[in-house]
Amino acid sequence: MEKNKPYFFKLAIGDYIKERLKIPQLFVKKLSADTPNEAIMRVTIKGVAGQRPIMLRKRIDGTYLEDGWEKVVKDNFLGDHEFLLFRYDGDMCFNLQIFEKNGCERIKAPSASEEDKNQQKLFTESDCLESSPKATDDREINAARTQSRPSPTPNPYFTIHMKEYHVKRVYIVVSILLTSVYQANSIALTDFSYIGSFV
C-alpha cells in the first residue's frame, strides 16, 4: 500500500452494490481538501478493465459513487463476496483493486475468446426471467423457477441463477461441499442443461 494515500474497502454483497456504492463518511472527510461543497462531482475509477468517469453524489444519508458505477461493475465482472479496495490518488481519481473470493487479487479483467463470446450471449441478464417484460409478477417468476427445477434429490444440491460473469467461473456453495465430501467417499456433479432453461 502506498503511504499518504487514503484507502477504503467494501465487500460486494448482493444487488445493492450494483447500482451505487456508498463511500465511508470518515473517508469523505479525508477528501475535503479536494472536494468542494458541490452535491455532484465527476470522478474517475481506474480498475483492471481500464478507467471510467462516474459521478460522486453527496446526499443527506451519505456520499455515493452513482451514475456510471453500474458500468464499472459490469466492465470488471464484479460478483458477490468480492473484496473491493479503493485508493484515492488525488484530483478526484480512485484506483480500484479487486480481490476475488479465493483471496487473490484480480490483475486483469476476464477476457473472452470468440467461443466464450458466443456463450455469453446465452447468459446475458437481458435473457433472464427477471428482466423479461412478460414476467413481471413475482408469482409468475416463482412458478417458472419451480417448473424448471429438477426433481428434489436426497443428496445435497444448490441452484444458481446464471449471470454474465458465471460464463468463466461458477463457485460451489461451501456448505454443500462440506456435507457431500465429508459424509461420502465420492461426489458427483450433474449438468442439468437438458432442462433448457437457466432460471
Short mmCIF file of the C-alpha atoms (twelve columns), coordinates in Angstrom:
data_MODEL
# 
_entry.id   MODEL 
# 
loop_
_atom_site.group_PDB 
_atom_site.id 
_atom_site.type_symbol 
_atom_site.label_atom_id 
_atom_site.label_alt_id 
_atom_site.label_comp_id 
_atom_site.label_asym_id 
_atom_site.label_seq_id 
_atom_site.Cartn_x 
_atom_site.Cartn_y 
_atom_site.Cartn_z 
_atom_site.pdbx_PDB_model_num 
ATOM 1   C CA . MET A 1   0.000   0.000   0.000   1 
ATOM 2   C CA . GLU A 2   1.222   3.439   -0.849  1 
ATOM 3   C CA . LYS A 3   1.746   5.683   2.144   1 
ATOM 4   C CA . ASN A 4   -0.058  9.002   2.494   1 
ATOM 5   C CA . LYS A 5   -2.853  7.935   0.163   1 
ATOM 6   C CA . PRO A 6   -6.205  7.219   1.796   1 
ATOM 7   C CA . TYR A 7   -7.861  3.833   1.249   1 
ATOM 8   C CA . PHE A 8   -11.242 2.321   1.964   1 
ATOM 9   C CA . PHE A 9   -12.708 -1.093  1.209   1 
ATOM 10  C CA . LYS A 10  -16.109 -2.600  0.519   1 
ATOM 11  C CA . LEU A 11  -17.315 -6.167  0.355   1 
ATOM 12  C CA . ALA A 12  -19.582 -6.694  -2.660  1 
ATOM 13  C CA . ILE A 13  -22.677 -8.392  -1.267  1 
ATOM 14  C CA . GLY A 14  -25.997 -8.615  -3.051  1 
ATOM 15  C CA . ASP A 15  -27.571 -6.316  -5.595  1 
ATOM 16  C CA . TYR A 16  -27.337 -3.095  -3.573  1 
ATOM 17  C CA . ILE A 17  -23.736 -2.537  -4.683  1 
ATOM 18  C CA . LYS A 18  -24.510 -2.935  -8.389  1 
ATOM 19  C CA . GLU A 19  -26.204 0.437   -8.889  1 
ATOM 20  C CA . ARG A 20  -24.270 2.616   -6.460  1 
ATOM 21  C CA . LEU A 21  -21.581 2.386   -3.796  1 
ATOM 22  C CA . LYS A 22  -21.598 4.300   -0.516  1 
ATOM 23  C CA . ILE A 23  -18.267 5.833   0.495   1 
ATOM 24  C CA . PRO A 24  -17.496 5.701   4.255   1 
ATOM 25  C CA . GLN A 25  -18.101 9.063   5.946   1 
ATOM 26  C CA . LEU A 26  -14.642 9.150   7.581   1 
ATOM 27  C CA . PHE A 27  -13.076 8.626   4.155   1 
ATOM 28  C CA . VAL A 28  -15.136 11.506  2.708   1 
ATOM 29  C CA . LYS A 29  -13.658 13.781  5.384   1 
ATOM 30  C CA . LYS A 30  -10.160 12.920  4.090   1 
ATOM 31  C CA . LEU A 31  -11.237 14.151  0.661   1 
ATOM 32  C CA . SER A 32  -12.433 17.514  1.970   1 
ATOM 33  C CA . ALA A 33  -9.423  19.401  0.534   1 
ATOM 34  C CA . ASP A 34  -10.190 18.127  -2.984  1 
ATOM 35  C CA . THR A 35  -13.973 18.098  -2.816  1 
ATOM 36  C CA . PRO A 36  -15.841 21.369  -2.974  1 
ATOM 37  C CA . ASN A 37  -19.230 21.626  -1.333  1 
ATOM 38  C CA . GLU A 38  -20.897 20.621  -4.582  1 
ATOM 39  C CA . ALA A 39  -23.520 17.903  -4.358  1 
ATOM 40  C CA . ILE A 40  -22.391 16.210  -7.588  1 
ATOM 41  C CA . MET A 41  -18.825 15.764  -8.852  1 
ATOM 42  C CA . ARG A 42  -17.221 13.818  -11.654 1 
ATOM 43  C CA . VAL A 43  -14.605 11.279  -10.555 1 
ATOM 44  C CA . THR A 44  -12.552 8.645   -12.366 1 
ATOM 45  C CA . ILE A 45  -12.324 4.999   -11.320 1 
ATOM 46  C CA . LYS A 46  -9.266  3.090   -12.587 1 
ATOM 47  C CA . GLY A 47  -9.643  -0.683  -12.416 1 
ATOM 48  C CA . VAL A 48  -8.433  -3.815  -14.148 1 
ATOM 49  C CA . ALA A 49  -10.791 -3.104  -17.070 1 
ATOM 50  C CA . GLY A 50  -9.441  0.412   -17.620 1 
ATOM 51  C CA . GLN A 51  -10.769 3.718   -16.363 1 
ATOM 52  C CA . ARG A 52  -14.267 5.121   -16.397 1 
ATOM 53  C CA . PRO A 53  -15.716 8.501   -15.419 1 
ATOM 54  C CA . ILE A 54  -18.603 8.299   -12.946 1 
ATOM 55  C CA . MET A 55  -20.459 10.666  -10.650 1 
ATOM 56  C CA . LEU A 56  -19.852 11.125  -6.931  1 
ATOM 57  C CA . ARG A 57  -23.065 12.358  -5.336  1 
ATOM 58  C CA . LYS A 58  -23.454 13.802  -1.836  1 
ATOM 59  C CA . ARG A 59  -26.831 13.009  -0.291  1 
ATOM 60  C CA . ILE A 60  -28.353 13.515  3.130   1 
ATOM 61  C CA . ASP A 61  -27.673 9.867   4.050   1 
ATOM 62  C CA . GLY A 62  -24.104 9.765   2.692   1 
ATOM 63  C CA . THR A 63  -21.820 10.103  -0.314  1 
ATOM 64  C CA . TYR A 64  -22.156 7.663   -3.202  1 
ATOM 65  C CA . LEU A 65  -20.468 6.620   -6.423  1 
ATOM 66  C CA . GLU A 66  -23.506 6.519   -8.692  1 
ATOM 67  C CA . ASP A 67  -24.067 7.383   -12.353 1 
ATOM 68  C CA . GLY A 68  -21.665 5.145   -14.261 1 
ATOM 69  C CA . TRP A 69  -20.938 2.831   -11.309 1 
ATOM 70  C CA . GLU A 70  -23.061 0.066   -12.847 1 
ATOM 71  C CA . LYS A 71  -20.701 0.138   -15.859 1 
ATOM 72  C CA . VAL A 72  -17.685 -0.295  -13.556 1 
ATOM 73  C CA . VAL A 73  -19.442 -3.350  -12.054 1 
ATOM 74  C CA . LYS A 74  -20.140 -4.803  -15.497 1 
ATOM 75  C CA . ASP A 75  -16.718 -3.992  -17.019 1 
ATOM 76  C CA . ASN A 76  -14.865 -5.595  -14.098 1 
ATOM 77  C CA . PHE A 77  -17.266 -8.557  -13.753 1 
ATOM 78  C CA . LEU A 78  -17.807 -7.780  -10.068 1 
ATOM 79  C CA . GLY A 79  -19.511 -10.632 -8.266  1 
ATOM 80  C CA . ASP A 80  -20.859 -11.405 -4.824  1 
ATOM 81  C CA . HIS A 81  -18.421 -11.501 -1.906  1 
ATOM 82  C CA . GLU A 82  -15.544 -9.903  -3.763  1 
ATOM 83  C CA . PHE A 83  -13.376 -7.501  -1.780  1 
ATOM 84  C CA . LEU A 84  -13.011 -4.028  -3.304  1 
ATOM 85  C CA . LEU A 85  -10.102 -1.808  -2.236  1 
ATOM 86  C CA . PHE A 86  -10.227 1.861   -3.249  1 
ATOM 87  C CA . ARG A 87  -7.174  4.127   -3.138  1 
ATOM 88  C CA . TYR A 88  -7.613  7.857   -3.601  1 
ATOM 89  C CA . ASP A 89  -4.843  9.194   -5.867  1 
ATOM 90  C CA . GLY A 90  -5.926  12.840  -5.771  1 
ATOM 91  C CA . ASP A 91  -7.620  15.000  -8.403  1 
ATOM 92  C CA . MET A 92  -10.860 13.033  -7.963  1 
ATOM 93  C CA . CYS A 93  -9.250  9.807   -9.203  1 
ATOM 94  C CA . PHE A 94  -9.702  6.444   -7.452  1 
ATOM 95  C CA . ASN A 95  -7.720  3.261   -8.069  1 
ATOM 96  C CA . LEU A 96  -9.833  0.101   -7.656  1 
ATOM 97  C CA . GLN A 97  -8.246  -3.231  -6.718  1 
ATOM 98  C CA . ILE A 98  -10.461 -6.323  -6.752  1 
ATOM 99  C CA . PHE A 99  -9.816  -9.403  -4.636  1 
ATOM 100 C CA . GLU A 100 -11.779 -12.489 -5.601  1 
ATOM 101 C CA . LYS A 101 -13.425 -14.987 -3.241  1 
ATOM 102 C CA . ASN A 102 -10.216 -17.026 -3.190  1 
ATOM 103 C CA . GLY A 103 -8.374  -14.039 -1.671  1 
ATOM 104 C CA . CYS A 104 -6.226  -13.365 -4.739  1 
ATOM 105 C CA . GLU A 105 -6.119  -10.014 -6.482  1 
ATOM 106 C CA . ARG A 106 -7.692  -9.826  -9.926  1 
ATOM 107 C CA . ILE A 107 -4.908  -8.455  -12.102 1 
ATOM 108 C CA . LYS A 108 -6.812  -8.290  -15.355 1 
ATOM 109 C CA . ALA A 109 -10.406 -8.217  -16.437 1 
ATOM 110 C CA . PRO A 110 -11.703 -11.547 -17.693 1 
ATOM 111 C CA . SER A 111 -11.295 -11.687 -21.468 1 
ATOM 112 C CA . ALA A 112 -13.442 -13.770 -23.706 1 
ATOM 113 C CA . SER A 113 -12.410 -15.727 -26.791 1 
ATOM 114 C CA . GLU A 114 -14.783 -15.830 -29.750 1 
ATOM 115 C CA . GLU A 115 -16.270 -19.084 -28.441 1 
ATOM 116 C CA . ASP A 116 -16.813 -17.582 -24.990 1 
ATOM 117 C CA . LYS A 117 -18.418 -14.500 -26.535 1 
ATOM 118 C CA . ASN A 118 -20.951 -16.750 -28.243 1 
ATOM 119 C CA . GLN A 119 -21.671 -18.499 -24.943 1 
ATOM 120 C CA . GLN A 120 -22.032 -15.172 -23.161 1 
ATOM 121 C CA . LYS A 121 -24.897 -14.310 -25.485 1 
ATOM 122 C CA . LEU A 122 -26.767 -17.263 -23.974 1 
ATOM 123 C CA . PHE A 123 -26.409 -15.988 -20.421 1 
ATOM 124 C CA . THR A 124 -26.809 -12.226 -20.576 1 
ATOM 125 C CA . GLU A 125 -29.038 -10.681 -17.951 1 
ATOM 126 C CA . SER A 126 -31.406 -9.428  -20.648 1 
ATOM 127 C CA . ASP A 127 -32.314 -13.069 -21.236 1 
ATOM 128 C CA . CYS A 128 -33.029 -13.758 -17.567 1 
ATOM 129 C CA . LEU A 129 -36.589 -14.268 -16.479 1 
ATOM 130 C CA . GLU A 130 -36.486 -11.374 -14.005 1 
ATOM 131 C CA . SER A 131 -35.787 -8.834  -16.736 1 
ATOM 132 C CA . SER A 132 -38.308 -10.225 -19.183 1 
ATOM 133 C CA . PRO A 133 -41.243 -7.860  -19.752 1 
ATOM 134 C CA . LYS A 134 -43.580 -10.884 -19.803 1 
ATOM 135 C CA . ALA A 135 -42.598 -11.985 -16.289 1 
ATOM 136 C CA . THR A 136 -43.340 -9.021  -14.091 1 
ATOM 137 C CA . ASP A 137 -45.385 -10.804 -11.472 1 
ATOM 138 C CA . ASP A 138 -43.447 -12.490 -8.617  1 
ATOM 139 C CA . ARG A 139 -45.822 -15.454 -8.670  1 
ATOM 140 C CA . GLU A 140 -45.153 -15.974 -12.367 1 
ATOM 141 C CA . ILE A 141 -41.389 -15.851 -11.810 1 
ATOM 142 C CA . ASN A 142 -41.515 -18.329 -8.901  1 
ATOM 143 C CA . ALA A 143 -43.788 -20.671 -10.863 1 
ATOM 144 C CA . ALA A 144 -41.351 -20.668 -13.786 1 
ATOM 145 C CA . ARG A 145 -38.429 -21.389 -11.458 1 
ATOM 146 C CA . THR A 146 -40.291 -24.279 -9.834  1 
ATOM 147 C CA . GLN A 147 -41.195 -25.806 -13.204 1 
ATOM 148 C CA . SER A 148 -37.629 -25.593 -14.484 1 
ATOM 149 C CA . ARG A 149 -36.001 -27.218 -11.451 1 
ATOM 150 C CA . PRO A 150 -35.003 -30.851 -11.448 1 
ATOM 151 C CA . SER A 151 -36.949 -33.061 -9.091  1 
ATOM 152 C CA . PRO A 152 -35.690 -32.944 -5.491  1 
ATOM 153 C CA . THR A 153 -32.913 -35.339 -4.702  1 
ATOM 154 C CA . PRO A 154 -31.956 -36.915 -1.374  1 
ATOM 155 C CA . ASN A 155 -28.437 -35.575 -1.980  1 
ATOM 156 C CA . PRO A 156 -27.421 -32.021 -1.096  1 
ATOM 157 C CA . TYR A 157 -27.720 -29.618 -4.029  1 
ATOM 158 C CA . PHE A 158 -27.931 -25.922 -4.821  1 
ATOM 159 C CA . THR A 159 -29.168 -23.801 -7.693  1 
ATOM 160 C CA . ILE A 160 -27.554 -20.720 -9.131  1 
ATOM 161 C CA . HIS A 161 -29.052 -18.020 -11.312 1 
ATOM 162 C CA . MET A 162 -26.619 -17.625 -14.198 1 
ATOM 163 C CA . LYS A 163 -25.099 -14.185 -14.617 1 
ATOM 164 C CA . GLU A 164 -22.769 -12.895 -17.300 1 
ATOM 165 C CA . TYR A 165 -19.712 -13.355 -15.067 1 
ATOM 166 C CA . HIS A 166 -20.578 -17.043 -14.462 1 
ATOM 167 C CA . VAL A 167 -19.610 -17.947 -18.031 1 
ATOM 168 C CA . LYS A 168 -15.952 -18.268 -16.997 1 
ATOM 169 C CA . ARG A 169 -16.363 -19.470 -13.411 1 
ATOM 170 C CA . VAL A 170 -19.041 -20.678 -11.005 1 
ATOM 171 C CA . TYR A 171 -18.396 -21.122 -7.301  1 
ATOM 172 C CA . ILE A 172 -19.820 -24.074 -5.401  1 
ATOM 173 C CA . VAL A 173 -21.523 -23.362 -2.096  1 
ATOM 174 C CA . VAL A 174 -19.119 -24.426 0.680   1 
ATOM 175 C CA . SER A 175 -21.807 -25.962 2.904   1 
ATOM 176 C CA . ILE A 176 -22.779 -28.280 0.033   1 
ATOM 177 C CA . LEU A 177 -19.185 -29.369 -0.426  1 
ATOM 178 C CA . LEU A 178 -18.708 -29.988 3.279   1 
ATOM 179 C CA . THR A 179 -21.831 -32.105 3.647   1 
ATOM 180 C CA . SER A 180 -21.108 -34.038 0.447   1 
ATOM 181 C CA . VAL A 181 -17.377 -34.595 0.653   1 
ATOM 182 C CA . TYR A 182 -17.024 -35.377 4.332   1 
ATOM 183 C CA . GLN A 183 -20.014 -37.708 4.526   1 
ATOM 184 C CA . ALA A 184 -19.325 -39.752 1.412   1 
ATOM 185 C CA . ASN A 185 -16.413 -41.293 -0.437  1 
ATOM 186 C CA . SER A 186 -17.334 -39.661 -3.736  1 
ATOM 187 C CA . ILE A 187 -19.009 -36.577 -5.145  1 
ATOM 188 C CA . ALA A 188 -20.994 -36.273 -8.387  1 
ATOM 189 C CA . LEU A 189 -21.501 -33.056 -10.311 1 
ATOM 190 C CA . THR A 190 -24.547 -33.152 -12.558 1 
ATOM 191 C CA . ASP A 191 -25.275 -30.929 -15.541 1 
ATOM 192 C CA . PHE A 192 -28.976 -30.136 -15.741 1 
ATOM 193 C CA . SER A 193 -28.627 -28.202 -19.004 1 
ATOM 194 C CA . TYR A 194 -31.041 -30.620 -20.670 1 
ATOM 195 C CA . ILE A 195 -33.841 -28.762 -18.894 1 
ATOM 196 C CA . GLY A 196 -33.394 -25.965 -21.409 1 
ATOM 197 C CA . SER A 197 -33.555 -23.046 -19.009 1 
ATOM 198 C CA . PHE A 198 -31.179 -21.417 -16.554 1 
ATOM 199 C CA . VAL A 199 -33.810 -19.824 -14.337 1 
# 
